[in-house]
Short mmCIF file of C-alpha atoms in Angstrom, two decimals:
data_model
loop_
_atom_site.label_atom_id
_atom_site.label_comp_id
_atom_site.label_asym_id
_atom_site.label_seq_id
_atom_site.Cartn_x
_atom_site.Cartn_y
_atom_site.Cartn_z
CA MET R 74 235.89 253.73 -39.74
CA SER R 75 234.34 251.60 -36.94
CA GLN R 76 231.21 249.45 -37.71
CA ALA R 77 228.34 251.09 -35.85
CA GLY R 78 226.96 248.71 -33.16
CA GLU R 79 229.91 246.71 -32.57
CA GLY R 80 230.30 245.95 -28.67
CA LYS R 81 227.28 248.18 -27.92
CA ASP R 82 224.06 246.25 -28.46
CA ASP R 83 224.21 242.88 -29.89
CA ALA R 84 220.69 242.86 -30.75
CA LYS R 85 221.37 245.89 -32.99
CA PRO R 86 222.68 244.94 -36.47
CA SER R 87 225.87 246.55 -37.65
CA LEU R 88 225.78 249.06 -40.47
CA SER R 89 227.00 248.26 -43.95
CA PRO R 90 229.73 250.61 -45.08
CA TYR R 91 227.50 252.44 -47.10
CA GLU R 92 224.87 252.93 -44.38
CA GLU R 93 227.64 254.11 -42.35
CA ALA R 94 228.24 256.91 -44.73
CA MET R 95 224.45 257.81 -45.05
CA GLU R 96 224.66 258.22 -41.18
CA ALA R 97 227.72 260.39 -41.38
CA LEU R 98 225.74 262.42 -44.24
CA SER R 99 222.70 262.64 -42.26
CA SER R 100 224.72 264.31 -39.24
CA LEU R 101 225.20 267.28 -41.67
CA ILE R 102 221.61 268.01 -42.25
CA THR R 103 220.12 271.05 -40.03
CA LYS R 104 216.54 270.71 -38.84
CA ARG R 105 216.35 274.76 -39.32
CA SER R 106 214.20 276.04 -42.10
CA ARG R 107 216.24 276.63 -45.50
CA ALA R 108 215.32 280.49 -44.78
CA ASP R 109 216.88 280.31 -41.42
CA LYS R 110 220.30 282.45 -41.69
CA SER R 111 221.25 281.84 -38.06
CA ASN R 112 223.55 278.60 -38.78
CA LYS R 113 227.09 279.43 -39.21
CA GLY R 114 227.38 276.92 -42.08
CA ASP R 115 225.05 279.15 -44.11
CA LYS R 116 227.51 282.00 -44.52
CA TYR R 117 228.39 281.80 -48.12
CA GLU R 118 232.09 282.81 -47.70
CA LEU R 119 232.78 279.60 -46.00
CA LEU R 120 232.33 277.59 -49.30
CA PHE R 121 235.71 279.12 -50.11
CA ASP R 122 237.50 277.88 -46.78
CA TYR R 123 236.12 274.35 -47.50
CA ILE R 124 237.42 274.39 -51.10
CA LYS R 125 240.93 275.26 -49.88
CA MET R 126 240.44 272.38 -47.10
CA LEU R 127 240.07 269.98 -50.06
CA GLU R 128 242.68 271.56 -52.09
CA LEU R 129 240.16 271.92 -55.17
CA GLU R 130 241.02 275.64 -55.96
CA GLU R 131 242.95 274.83 -59.10
CA PRO R 132 241.10 271.66 -60.19
CA ILE R 133 237.81 273.82 -60.07
CA LYS R 134 239.51 276.51 -62.26
CA GLN R 135 240.66 273.88 -64.70
CA MET R 136 237.14 272.33 -65.12
CA LYS R 137 235.12 273.16 -68.23
CA ILE R 138 231.95 273.74 -66.67
CA ILE R 139 228.23 274.32 -67.90
CA HIS R 140 226.30 276.10 -64.95
CA VAL R 141 222.34 275.86 -65.04
CA ALA R 142 219.82 277.71 -62.70
CA GLY R 143 215.97 278.35 -63.04
CA THR R 144 212.84 277.68 -61.33
CA LYS R 145 211.51 274.79 -63.86
CA GLY R 146 213.23 272.74 -66.12
CA LYS R 147 216.98 273.18 -64.98
CA GLY R 148 217.40 269.41 -64.34
CA SER R 149 215.83 268.43 -67.54
CA THR R 150 218.14 271.02 -69.46
CA CYS R 151 221.10 269.48 -67.67
CA ALA R 152 219.87 265.81 -68.53
CA PHE R 153 219.74 266.95 -72.14
CA THR R 154 223.06 268.64 -72.21
CA GLU R 155 224.82 265.87 -70.42
CA SER R 156 223.28 263.19 -72.91
CA ILE R 157 224.38 265.30 -75.95
CA LEU R 158 228.15 265.90 -75.04
CA ARG R 159 228.22 262.12 -74.02
CA ASN R 160 227.09 261.28 -77.43
CA CYS R 161 229.67 263.58 -78.88
CA GLY R 162 232.18 261.48 -77.09
CA PHE R 163 233.17 263.19 -74.15
CA HIS R 164 233.75 261.97 -70.61
CA THR R 165 230.88 263.97 -68.65
CA GLY R 166 229.93 264.70 -65.14
CA LEU R 167 226.49 265.59 -64.06
CA PHE R 168 225.47 267.00 -60.42
CA THR R 169 221.69 267.25 -60.13
CA SER R 170 219.31 267.57 -57.19
CA PRO R 171 217.46 266.10 -55.26
CA HIS R 172 218.03 262.36 -55.62
CA LEU R 173 214.77 260.19 -55.39
CA ILE R 174 215.93 256.97 -54.27
CA ASP R 175 219.52 256.89 -53.51
CA VAL R 176 222.01 259.68 -52.76
CA ARG R 177 224.47 258.36 -55.64
CA GLU R 178 221.81 259.63 -58.32
CA ARG R 179 223.24 263.28 -57.78
CA PHE R 180 226.47 262.30 -59.22
CA ARG R 181 226.57 260.83 -62.82
CA LEU R 182 229.62 259.94 -64.53
CA ASP R 183 229.23 258.96 -68.27
CA GLY R 184 225.42 258.83 -67.80
CA MET R 185 225.61 256.43 -64.90
CA ASP R 186 225.14 257.02 -61.23
CA ILE R 187 228.49 256.91 -59.65
CA CYS R 188 229.26 253.36 -58.35
CA GLU R 189 229.07 252.61 -54.49
CA GLU R 190 232.63 251.79 -54.31
CA LYS R 191 233.85 255.09 -55.96
CA PHE R 192 231.23 257.17 -53.91
CA LEU R 193 232.52 255.75 -50.36
CA ALA R 194 236.24 256.63 -51.22
CA TYR R 195 235.41 260.13 -52.33
CA PHE R 196 232.85 260.46 -49.49
CA TRP R 197 235.13 259.60 -46.73
CA TRP R 198 238.23 261.31 -48.24
CA CYS R 199 236.27 264.59 -48.09
CA PHE R 200 234.29 263.87 -44.71
CA ASP R 201 237.56 262.99 -42.87
CA ARG R 202 239.12 266.02 -44.07
CA PHE R 203 236.55 267.98 -43.01
CA LYS R 204 236.61 266.43 -39.41
CA GLU R 205 240.30 267.26 -39.31
CA ARG R 206 240.37 270.57 -40.30
CA THR R 207 237.09 272.58 -39.46
CA THR R 208 236.75 274.71 -36.26
CA ASP R 209 233.94 276.36 -34.40
CA GLU R 210 234.44 279.24 -36.66
CA VAL R 211 234.44 277.26 -39.97
CA PRO R 212 231.96 274.51 -38.82
CA MET R 213 231.31 271.22 -41.01
CA PRO R 214 229.55 272.31 -44.18
CA THR R 215 225.77 271.61 -44.17
CA TYR R 216 224.51 268.80 -46.26
CA PHE R 217 223.89 270.27 -49.62
CA ARG R 218 227.01 272.31 -49.58
CA PHE R 219 228.94 269.18 -48.60
CA LEU R 220 227.11 267.19 -51.45
CA ALA R 221 228.17 270.01 -54.05
CA LEU R 222 231.86 269.89 -52.77
CA LEU R 223 231.95 266.41 -53.21
CA ALA R 224 230.77 266.69 -56.80
CA PHE R 225 233.68 269.03 -57.36
CA LYS R 226 235.95 266.43 -55.83
CA ILE R 227 234.55 263.51 -57.72
CA PHE R 228 234.67 265.49 -61.12
CA ALA R 229 238.15 266.57 -60.47
CA ALA R 230 239.43 263.20 -59.66
CA GLU R 231 237.62 261.38 -62.63
CA GLN R 232 238.97 264.08 -64.88
CA VAL R 233 235.82 264.61 -66.70
CA ASP R 234 235.98 266.66 -70.03
CA VAL R 235 232.87 268.48 -68.79
CA ALA R 236 231.02 268.90 -65.54
CA ILE R 237 227.34 269.99 -66.08
CA LEU R 238 226.08 271.56 -62.61
CA GLU R 239 222.47 272.06 -61.78
CA VAL R 240 222.07 274.98 -59.02
CA GLY R 241 220.32 273.69 -56.02
CA LEU R 242 218.45 276.80 -54.81
CA GLY R 243 218.55 280.23 -56.29
CA GLY R 244 221.90 280.98 -57.87
CA LYS R 245 223.86 283.82 -56.16
CA TYR R 246 224.54 282.05 -52.83
CA ASP R 247 224.19 278.36 -54.07
CA ALA R 248 226.99 276.05 -53.32
CA THR R 249 227.59 275.41 -56.82
CA ASN R 250 228.55 279.07 -57.54
CA VAL R 251 231.67 278.91 -56.36
CA VAL R 252 232.54 278.45 -60.11
CA GLN R 253 234.36 281.56 -61.10
CA ASN R 254 235.00 280.80 -64.77
CA PRO R 255 232.30 278.61 -66.32
CA VAL R 256 232.28 278.05 -70.23
CA VAL R 257 228.78 278.82 -70.49
CA CYS R 258 225.66 279.50 -68.35
CA GLY R 259 222.13 278.91 -68.65
CA ILE R 260 218.63 279.96 -66.94
CA SER R 261 215.87 277.85 -67.62
CA SER R 262 212.10 278.87 -67.11
CA LEU R 263 211.36 281.20 -64.14
CA GLY R 264 208.51 281.26 -61.79
CA TYR R 265 207.49 281.63 -58.35
CA ASP R 266 209.16 278.97 -55.83
CA HIS R 267 211.13 279.23 -52.72
CA MET R 268 209.85 282.71 -52.41
CA GLU R 269 210.69 282.61 -48.59
CA ILE R 270 214.36 283.00 -49.51
CA LEU R 271 214.41 284.42 -53.06
CA GLY R 272 211.95 287.17 -52.99
CA ASN R 273 208.31 287.69 -53.67
CA THR R 274 208.46 289.12 -57.22
CA LEU R 275 209.60 287.55 -60.53
CA GLY R 276 212.11 290.33 -60.55
CA GLN R 277 213.69 289.31 -57.44
CA ILE R 278 213.77 285.83 -58.21
CA ALA R 279 215.45 286.44 -61.58
CA GLY R 280 218.11 288.58 -59.83
CA GLU R 281 218.94 285.55 -57.53
CA LYS R 282 219.25 283.19 -60.55
CA ALA R 283 221.16 285.62 -62.43
CA GLY R 284 223.73 285.41 -59.73
CA ILE R 285 225.43 282.86 -61.60
CA PHE R 286 226.34 285.24 -64.43
CA LYS R 287 230.19 285.82 -64.45
CA ARG R 288 231.99 288.43 -66.26
CA GLY R 289 232.49 287.96 -70.09
CA VAL R 290 230.92 284.49 -69.83
CA PRO R 291 228.21 283.87 -72.62
CA ALA R 292 224.89 282.87 -71.06
CA PHE R 293 221.41 281.55 -72.54
CA THR R 294 217.99 281.71 -71.19
CA VAL R 295 214.55 280.67 -72.70
CA PRO R 296 211.56 282.94 -73.39
CA GLN R 297 210.53 284.71 -70.05
CA PRO R 298 207.98 286.81 -68.50
CA ASP R 299 208.97 290.42 -69.20
CA GLU R 300 209.52 291.47 -65.67
CA ALA R 301 212.17 288.60 -65.30
CA MET R 302 213.75 289.04 -68.64
CA LEU R 303 214.22 292.85 -67.79
CA VAL R 304 216.32 291.81 -64.64
CA LEU R 305 218.24 289.13 -66.53
CA GLU R 306 219.17 291.68 -69.28
CA GLU R 307 220.27 294.17 -66.70
CA LYS R 308 222.36 291.93 -64.79
CA ALA R 309 223.93 290.55 -68.00
CA SER R 310 224.89 294.01 -69.00
CA GLU R 311 226.56 295.00 -65.90
CA LEU R 312 228.92 292.11 -66.11
CA ASP R 313 229.53 292.27 -69.97
CA VAL R 314 227.62 288.85 -70.48
CA HIS R 315 226.32 288.18 -73.97
CA LEU R 316 222.84 286.77 -73.20
CA GLU R 317 220.70 285.26 -75.73
CA VAL R 318 217.33 283.53 -75.88
CA ALA R 319 217.41 280.13 -77.13
CA ALA R 320 214.54 279.09 -79.37
CA PRO R 321 212.53 275.99 -78.40
CA LEU R 322 213.52 273.00 -80.35
CA ASP R 323 211.46 272.69 -83.53
CA ALA R 324 210.32 268.81 -83.20
CA SER R 325 210.99 268.48 -87.08
CA VAL R 326 214.74 268.69 -86.66
CA LEU R 327 214.48 265.43 -84.69
CA SER R 328 213.90 263.22 -88.01
CA ASP R 329 210.69 261.64 -86.75
CA LEU R 330 212.30 260.80 -83.23
CA HIS R 331 210.83 261.75 -80.06
CA LEU R 332 212.65 263.46 -76.79
CA GLY R 333 213.77 261.24 -74.11
CA LEU R 334 211.90 263.21 -71.80
CA GLU R 335 208.25 263.39 -72.19
CA GLY R 336 205.90 266.51 -72.38
CA GLU R 337 205.55 269.54 -74.84
CA HIS R 338 207.60 271.94 -72.34
CA GLN R 339 210.71 269.89 -73.01
CA TYR R 340 211.04 271.31 -76.15
CA ILE R 341 212.07 274.37 -74.57
CA ASN R 342 214.64 272.72 -72.18
CA ALA R 343 215.88 270.86 -75.17
CA GLY R 344 216.59 274.02 -77.06
CA LEU R 345 218.43 275.62 -74.26
CA ALA R 346 220.24 272.55 -74.03
CA ILE R 347 221.45 272.87 -77.65
CA ALA R 348 222.58 276.24 -77.35
CA LEU R 349 224.78 275.71 -74.15
CA CYS R 350 226.33 272.33 -75.84
CA SER R 351 226.97 274.50 -79.19
CA THR R 352 228.51 277.12 -77.04
CA TRP R 353 230.64 274.80 -75.01
CA LEU R 354 231.94 273.06 -78.03
CA GLN R 355 232.74 276.21 -79.67
CA ARG R 356 234.57 277.80 -76.77
CA THR R 357 236.59 274.52 -76.19
CA GLY R 358 237.89 274.40 -79.44
CA HIS R 359 235.74 271.28 -80.64
CA VAL R 360 234.88 272.91 -84.26
CA GLU R 361 234.65 269.39 -85.74
CA ILE R 362 231.42 268.89 -84.47
CA ASN R 363 229.11 271.48 -86.64
CA TYR R 364 226.22 273.19 -85.23
CA LEU R 365 224.07 275.41 -87.41
CA LYS R 366 222.65 278.38 -85.22
CA GLU R 367 219.54 278.58 -87.79
CA MET R 368 218.59 274.88 -86.04
CA THR R 369 217.28 273.45 -89.42
CA HIS R 370 219.56 270.65 -88.98
CA LEU R 371 221.17 269.17 -85.84
CA PRO R 372 224.45 266.75 -85.80
CA GLU R 373 223.42 263.24 -85.33
CA GLN R 374 225.32 263.24 -81.94
CA PHE R 375 222.91 265.83 -80.85
CA VAL R 376 219.73 264.00 -81.93
CA LYS R 377 220.92 261.03 -80.22
CA GLY R 378 221.58 262.63 -76.95
CA LEU R 379 218.09 264.45 -77.05
CA ALA R 380 216.53 261.24 -77.93
CA THR R 381 218.04 259.03 -75.08
CA ALA R 382 218.33 261.71 -72.10
CA ALA R 383 216.67 260.23 -69.07
CA LEU R 384 215.66 261.86 -65.49
CA GLN R 385 213.72 259.94 -62.98
CA GLY R 386 210.47 261.74 -61.68
CA ARG R 387 209.94 264.11 -64.32
CA ALA R 388 206.87 262.94 -66.78
CA GLN R 389 207.78 259.37 -65.99
CA VAL R 390 205.44 256.35 -66.22
CA VAL R 391 205.55 253.30 -64.16
CA LEU R 392 203.45 250.12 -63.96
CA ASP R 393 202.97 248.69 -60.34
CA GLN R 394 204.89 245.64 -60.79
CA LEU R 395 202.91 243.74 -58.12
CA ILE R 396 199.40 244.05 -59.58
CA GLU R 397 200.84 243.47 -63.16
CA SER R 398 201.85 240.19 -61.99
CA GLU R 399 198.41 239.06 -60.03
CA SER R 400 195.79 240.87 -61.91
CA SER R 401 194.39 241.65 -65.32
CA GLY R 402 193.69 245.09 -64.06
CA ASP R 403 196.19 247.86 -64.42
CA LEU R 404 197.76 250.22 -61.77
CA VAL R 405 199.71 253.01 -63.55
CA PHE R 406 201.77 255.59 -61.79
CA TYR R 407 202.38 258.75 -63.69
CA LEU R 408 205.03 260.75 -61.85
CA ASP R 409 206.08 264.38 -61.94
CA GLY R 410 207.80 266.27 -59.21
CA ALA R 411 206.06 269.72 -60.26
CA HIS R 412 205.91 271.88 -56.88
CA SER R 413 205.27 275.49 -58.32
CA PRO R 414 202.06 276.88 -59.71
CA GLU R 415 203.35 277.14 -63.23
CA SER R 416 204.78 273.53 -63.21
CA MET R 417 201.23 272.41 -62.10
CA ASP R 418 199.86 273.63 -65.16
CA VAL R 419 202.70 271.77 -67.18
CA CYS R 420 202.01 268.61 -65.16
CA ALA R 421 198.48 268.60 -65.55
CA LYS R 422 198.79 268.95 -69.50
CA TRP R 423 201.26 266.21 -69.73
CA PHE R 424 199.14 264.07 -67.65
CA SER R 425 195.93 264.70 -69.47
CA LEU R 426 197.57 264.06 -72.92
CA ALA R 427 199.47 261.00 -71.69
CA ILE R 428 196.31 259.11 -70.52
CA GLU R 429 194.23 260.45 -73.64
CA GLY R 430 196.97 259.16 -75.76
CA ASP R 431 197.25 255.77 -73.88
CA TYR R 432 200.90 255.78 -74.59
CA LYS R 433 200.70 254.18 -77.83
CA PRO R 434 203.90 253.70 -79.29
CA HIS R 435 205.94 256.55 -80.80
CA ASN R 436 209.42 256.86 -82.36
CA SER R 437 212.11 257.58 -79.81
CA TYR R 438 215.56 256.33 -79.92
CA ALA R 439 214.94 254.77 -76.56
CA SER R 440 211.92 252.98 -77.47
CA THR R 441 213.40 251.80 -80.95
CA HIS R 442 216.29 250.29 -78.96
CA GLY R 443 213.97 249.26 -76.19
CA HIS R 444 215.55 251.04 -73.39
CA ASN R 445 216.75 254.30 -72.21
CA GLU R 446 219.54 255.47 -69.94
CA LEU R 447 217.63 254.51 -66.94
CA GLY R 448 217.26 251.16 -68.21
CA THR R 449 213.65 251.19 -68.22
CA SER R 450 211.67 249.96 -71.03
CA HIS R 451 209.40 252.38 -72.94
CA ASP R 452 208.06 249.54 -75.16
CA SER R 453 206.65 247.56 -72.14
CA VAL R 454 204.83 250.53 -71.08
CA GLU R 455 203.49 251.47 -74.29
CA ILE R 456 202.50 248.37 -75.69
CA ARG R 457 200.70 247.24 -72.28
CA HIS R 458 198.84 250.56 -72.67
CA HIS R 459 197.85 250.25 -76.40
CA GLU R 460 196.47 246.63 -75.54
CA ALA R 461 194.31 247.91 -72.61
CA SER R 462 192.97 250.89 -74.22
CA LYS R 463 189.53 249.48 -74.17
CA LYS R 464 189.70 249.40 -70.48
CA SER R 465 187.65 251.73 -68.42
CA SER R 466 189.99 253.88 -66.75
CA THR R 467 189.56 255.80 -63.47
CA GLN R 468 191.96 258.81 -62.37
CA PHE R 469 193.48 259.46 -58.95
CA LEU R 470 195.70 262.08 -57.46
CA LEU R 471 198.33 261.06 -55.06
CA PHE R 472 199.75 264.41 -53.44
CA ASN R 473 201.63 265.84 -51.06
CA CYS R 474 203.86 269.29 -51.03
CA MET R 475 206.43 270.82 -48.26
CA THR R 476 204.86 272.97 -46.10
CA VAL R 477 206.97 276.14 -47.43
CA ARG R 478 204.61 275.69 -50.61
CA ASP R 479 201.22 277.38 -50.81
CA PRO R 480 198.48 274.72 -51.67
CA GLU R 481 195.97 277.15 -51.96
CA LEU R 482 198.05 278.24 -55.37
CA LEU R 483 199.18 274.57 -56.27
CA LEU R 484 195.95 272.57 -56.07
CA PRO R 485 193.53 275.02 -57.77
CA ARG R 486 195.94 275.29 -60.55
CA LEU R 487 196.35 271.43 -60.82
CA MET R 488 192.57 270.84 -60.64
CA ARG R 489 191.43 273.63 -63.33
CA ALA R 490 194.30 272.71 -65.84
CA CYS R 491 193.13 268.80 -65.43
CA ALA R 492 189.52 269.90 -65.81
CA SER R 493 190.41 271.99 -68.98
CA HIS R 494 191.57 268.70 -70.62
CA GLY R 495 188.42 266.79 -69.35
CA VAL R 496 190.24 265.06 -66.54
CA HIS R 497 188.56 264.61 -63.31
CA PHE R 498 190.02 262.62 -60.28
CA GLN R 499 187.58 260.04 -58.54
CA LYS R 500 189.51 260.67 -55.40
CA ALA R 501 192.55 262.77 -54.12
CA LEU R 502 194.78 260.86 -51.86
CA PHE R 503 196.97 262.68 -49.44
CA VAL R 504 199.80 261.30 -47.31
CA PRO R 505 202.91 262.34 -45.51
CA ASN R 506 206.23 261.57 -47.36
CA VAL R 507 208.05 258.42 -46.35
CA SER R 508 211.43 260.35 -46.27
CA VAL R 509 212.11 262.44 -43.33
CA TYR R 510 214.28 265.66 -44.07
CA TYR R 511 216.96 265.07 -41.37
CA LYS R 512 218.09 261.34 -42.65
CA VAL R 513 219.56 259.93 -45.63
CA GLY R 514 219.21 256.32 -46.82
CA ALA R 515 217.13 253.15 -46.37
CA SER R 516 216.67 253.71 -42.72
CA ALA R 517 215.27 257.20 -43.68
CA SER R 518 211.49 256.08 -42.79
CA THR R 519 208.73 257.88 -40.93
CA ALA R 520 207.88 256.77 -37.51
CA THR R 521 204.78 254.35 -36.87
CA ASP R 522 201.57 255.41 -38.17
CA THR R 523 199.97 256.36 -35.13
CA GLN R 524 202.86 258.70 -34.33
CA VAL R 525 202.69 260.65 -37.80
CA ASP R 526 201.27 264.31 -37.57
CA LEU R 527 198.81 264.34 -40.36
CA SER R 528 197.63 268.01 -39.74
CA TRP R 529 199.27 269.27 -42.94
CA GLN R 530 197.48 266.50 -45.11
CA LEU R 531 194.35 267.34 -43.49
CA ILE R 532 194.61 271.05 -44.34
CA LEU R 533 195.33 269.81 -47.94
CA GLN R 534 192.16 267.60 -47.67
CA ARG R 535 190.05 270.43 -46.85
CA ILE R 536 191.42 272.47 -49.79
CA TRP R 537 190.77 269.99 -51.89
CA GLU R 538 187.34 269.46 -50.83
CA ASN R 539 186.25 273.01 -50.70
CA LEU R 540 187.37 273.05 -54.51
CA VAL R 541 185.44 270.45 -55.51
CA HIS R 542 182.21 271.93 -53.79
CA GLY R 543 183.20 274.97 -55.38
CA GLU R 544 181.48 278.02 -53.87
CA LYS R 545 178.15 276.17 -52.80
CA GLY R 546 179.04 276.84 -49.39
CA ASN R 547 178.32 272.82 -48.73
CA ASP R 548 180.00 271.64 -45.39
CA VAL R 549 182.64 269.18 -45.93
CA LYS R 550 182.03 266.08 -44.00
CA ASN R 551 184.13 263.37 -42.65
CA THR R 552 182.81 259.63 -43.26
CA GLU R 553 183.83 256.74 -40.90
CA VAL R 554 185.72 254.23 -42.67
CA ALA R 555 185.09 250.56 -41.59
CA ASP R 556 187.68 248.68 -43.96
CA ASP R 557 190.68 247.45 -42.01
CA LEU R 558 192.88 248.17 -44.88
CA GLU R 559 191.85 251.90 -44.60
CA LYS R 560 192.32 251.90 -40.80
CA GLY R 561 193.45 255.40 -39.69
CA ALA R 562 192.33 257.05 -42.91
CA GLN R 563 190.50 260.23 -43.01
CA SER R 564 187.99 259.94 -45.57
CA CYS R 565 185.60 262.53 -47.28
CA GLU R 566 183.64 262.50 -50.24
CA ASN R 567 186.31 263.23 -52.78
CA SER R 568 189.50 262.53 -50.89
CA LYS R 569 191.13 260.34 -48.38
CA VAL R 570 194.12 261.29 -45.99
CA PHE R 571 196.28 258.16 -45.21
CA PRO R 572 198.79 257.70 -42.39
CA SER R 573 201.34 256.42 -44.65
CA LEU R 574 202.29 256.10 -48.30
CA PRO R 575 202.35 252.30 -48.12
CA VAL R 576 198.75 252.27 -46.69
CA ALA R 577 197.69 254.52 -49.73
CA ILE R 578 199.47 252.13 -52.36
CA ASN R 579 197.63 249.15 -50.66
CA TRP R 580 194.27 250.81 -50.91
CA LEU R 581 194.94 251.43 -54.86
CA ARG R 582 196.08 247.90 -55.24
CA ASP R 583 192.94 246.83 -53.48
CA THR R 584 190.96 249.00 -55.65
CA VAL R 585 192.34 247.37 -58.81
CA ARG R 586 191.90 243.88 -57.46
CA LYS R 587 187.97 244.77 -56.73
CA ASN R 588 187.85 245.89 -60.54
CA ARG R 589 189.92 243.54 -62.64
CA SER R 590 188.63 244.84 -65.96
CA GLY R 591 189.75 248.33 -65.04
CA ARG R 592 192.74 250.85 -65.13
CA SER R 593 193.46 253.05 -62.35
CA GLN R 594 195.93 255.96 -63.47
CA VAL R 595 197.57 257.81 -60.60
CA LEU R 596 199.21 261.04 -60.84
CA VAL R 597 201.64 261.53 -58.23
CA THR R 598 203.12 264.96 -57.94
CA GLY R 599 203.56 268.03 -55.54
CA SER R 600 206.89 266.81 -54.25
CA LEU R 601 209.98 265.18 -55.79
CA HIS R 602 210.51 263.53 -52.48
CA LEU R 603 207.09 261.86 -52.60
CA VAL R 604 207.92 260.81 -56.40
CA GLY R 605 211.00 259.19 -54.99
CA ASP R 606 209.03 257.40 -52.19
CA VAL R 607 206.59 255.81 -54.70
CA LEU R 608 209.39 254.85 -57.03
CA ARG R 609 210.96 252.91 -53.98
CA LEU R 610 207.64 251.23 -53.30
CA VAL R 611 206.35 250.32 -56.68
CA LYS R 612 209.62 249.36 -58.58
CA LYS R 613 210.69 246.62 -55.74
#
């Protein structure tokens, strides 16, 4: 491997080994739409050629895998599942997507992101082998497929006891679905998302998700809409799959503790995780850990696992550290990567209850011990909020979504669900993501502000303004912005479009500085990419 930039341009700094790997990984990202079938690398059968190139056929067969698909909650279910089995004493591997800050988040060993040294060793082993062995007929794998194949390599080499795999998209043709003999499968809550690929009805979407079912392998799901459940049952019957509906976890079973992931909907995901772990333990011969199906009692390892599970970007609360250090005012970000109509309802409910409850201390294993698996302190957030409960608070929305989503469905659901809980945003802020979709790593930033196309954000703003104005037929008028800090912003009565996320964050910080006794509560949602971008900026 040569250091990029050597002998070429003295003014251009050399890349670090990790940055060089990110450049190589970025070369695998196709700029085609995910729904475009014209790319040779999109042929599902090529995955089996790739596995042969990496000599992973037998290692994958030997892995004791838990495979999880779904529209909402599959990442949370996987996080609970991994945490439970790790607390039962097993050496765990967890593959999830997308990452929020660093690609290594996708590969967790024993609850921790894979270290840079190991990541680089496994990355180049796979990348170089593909470079040597791929052809015009079997080209380099595309970005997500490479990452899934890398996960199999990592988990095989690290000899994990259990590999928990979150499906990236759909199920049937997902790169993780090369697994032929998982120990157990799970389907989390289903809803409308990725319809340009998976179909326009819940039945069609359920059929794609059920593509992870394997003959004779038990599977669990959660309560589903009738249309979706019917298809899941049909697919299960065809493959002699014993399909059960896992009941949501009864909070009383947690012995006065609290789930590590916030939100009432997490009890559904926790119930599914318990069923998956229990079945995995039974089918792999670990009967010494007793689990009662009636769920009136949980083993201590299960309770600790549920209470310490962590997943960034899902119902996560983060104080802006810059404002915290310089002002008596508060700037608090409530981050949730919801991006489907149904998840907008859940996100709005969580945000409304979170700001209403003011995050007073509650009992959780993480808060009792002052930390969770991500190394963040719940106590610092809870206590500060409790002390600040007398401050006047103002709510803002910070939003973006991908152009394949339908904002005419997302924004009304979010606004109405918040309004039903008495929450109304003073301003909605629309920004382009910092991340770009064809580059990975620290250098993956947008062009300069003047070059950014804001046409999509202006569409989002128009939809929001029309929603606020209702059916009065009022014209939505732009107002001129004089403040230098807001230069380039498109401002309306109830919303602003900013040319970049850093400019929007600075505007929020300046708002708090002007009102030192107040508290600004910002809901960040619509895109996990946006959530990751905010985390990068406010956790520095």
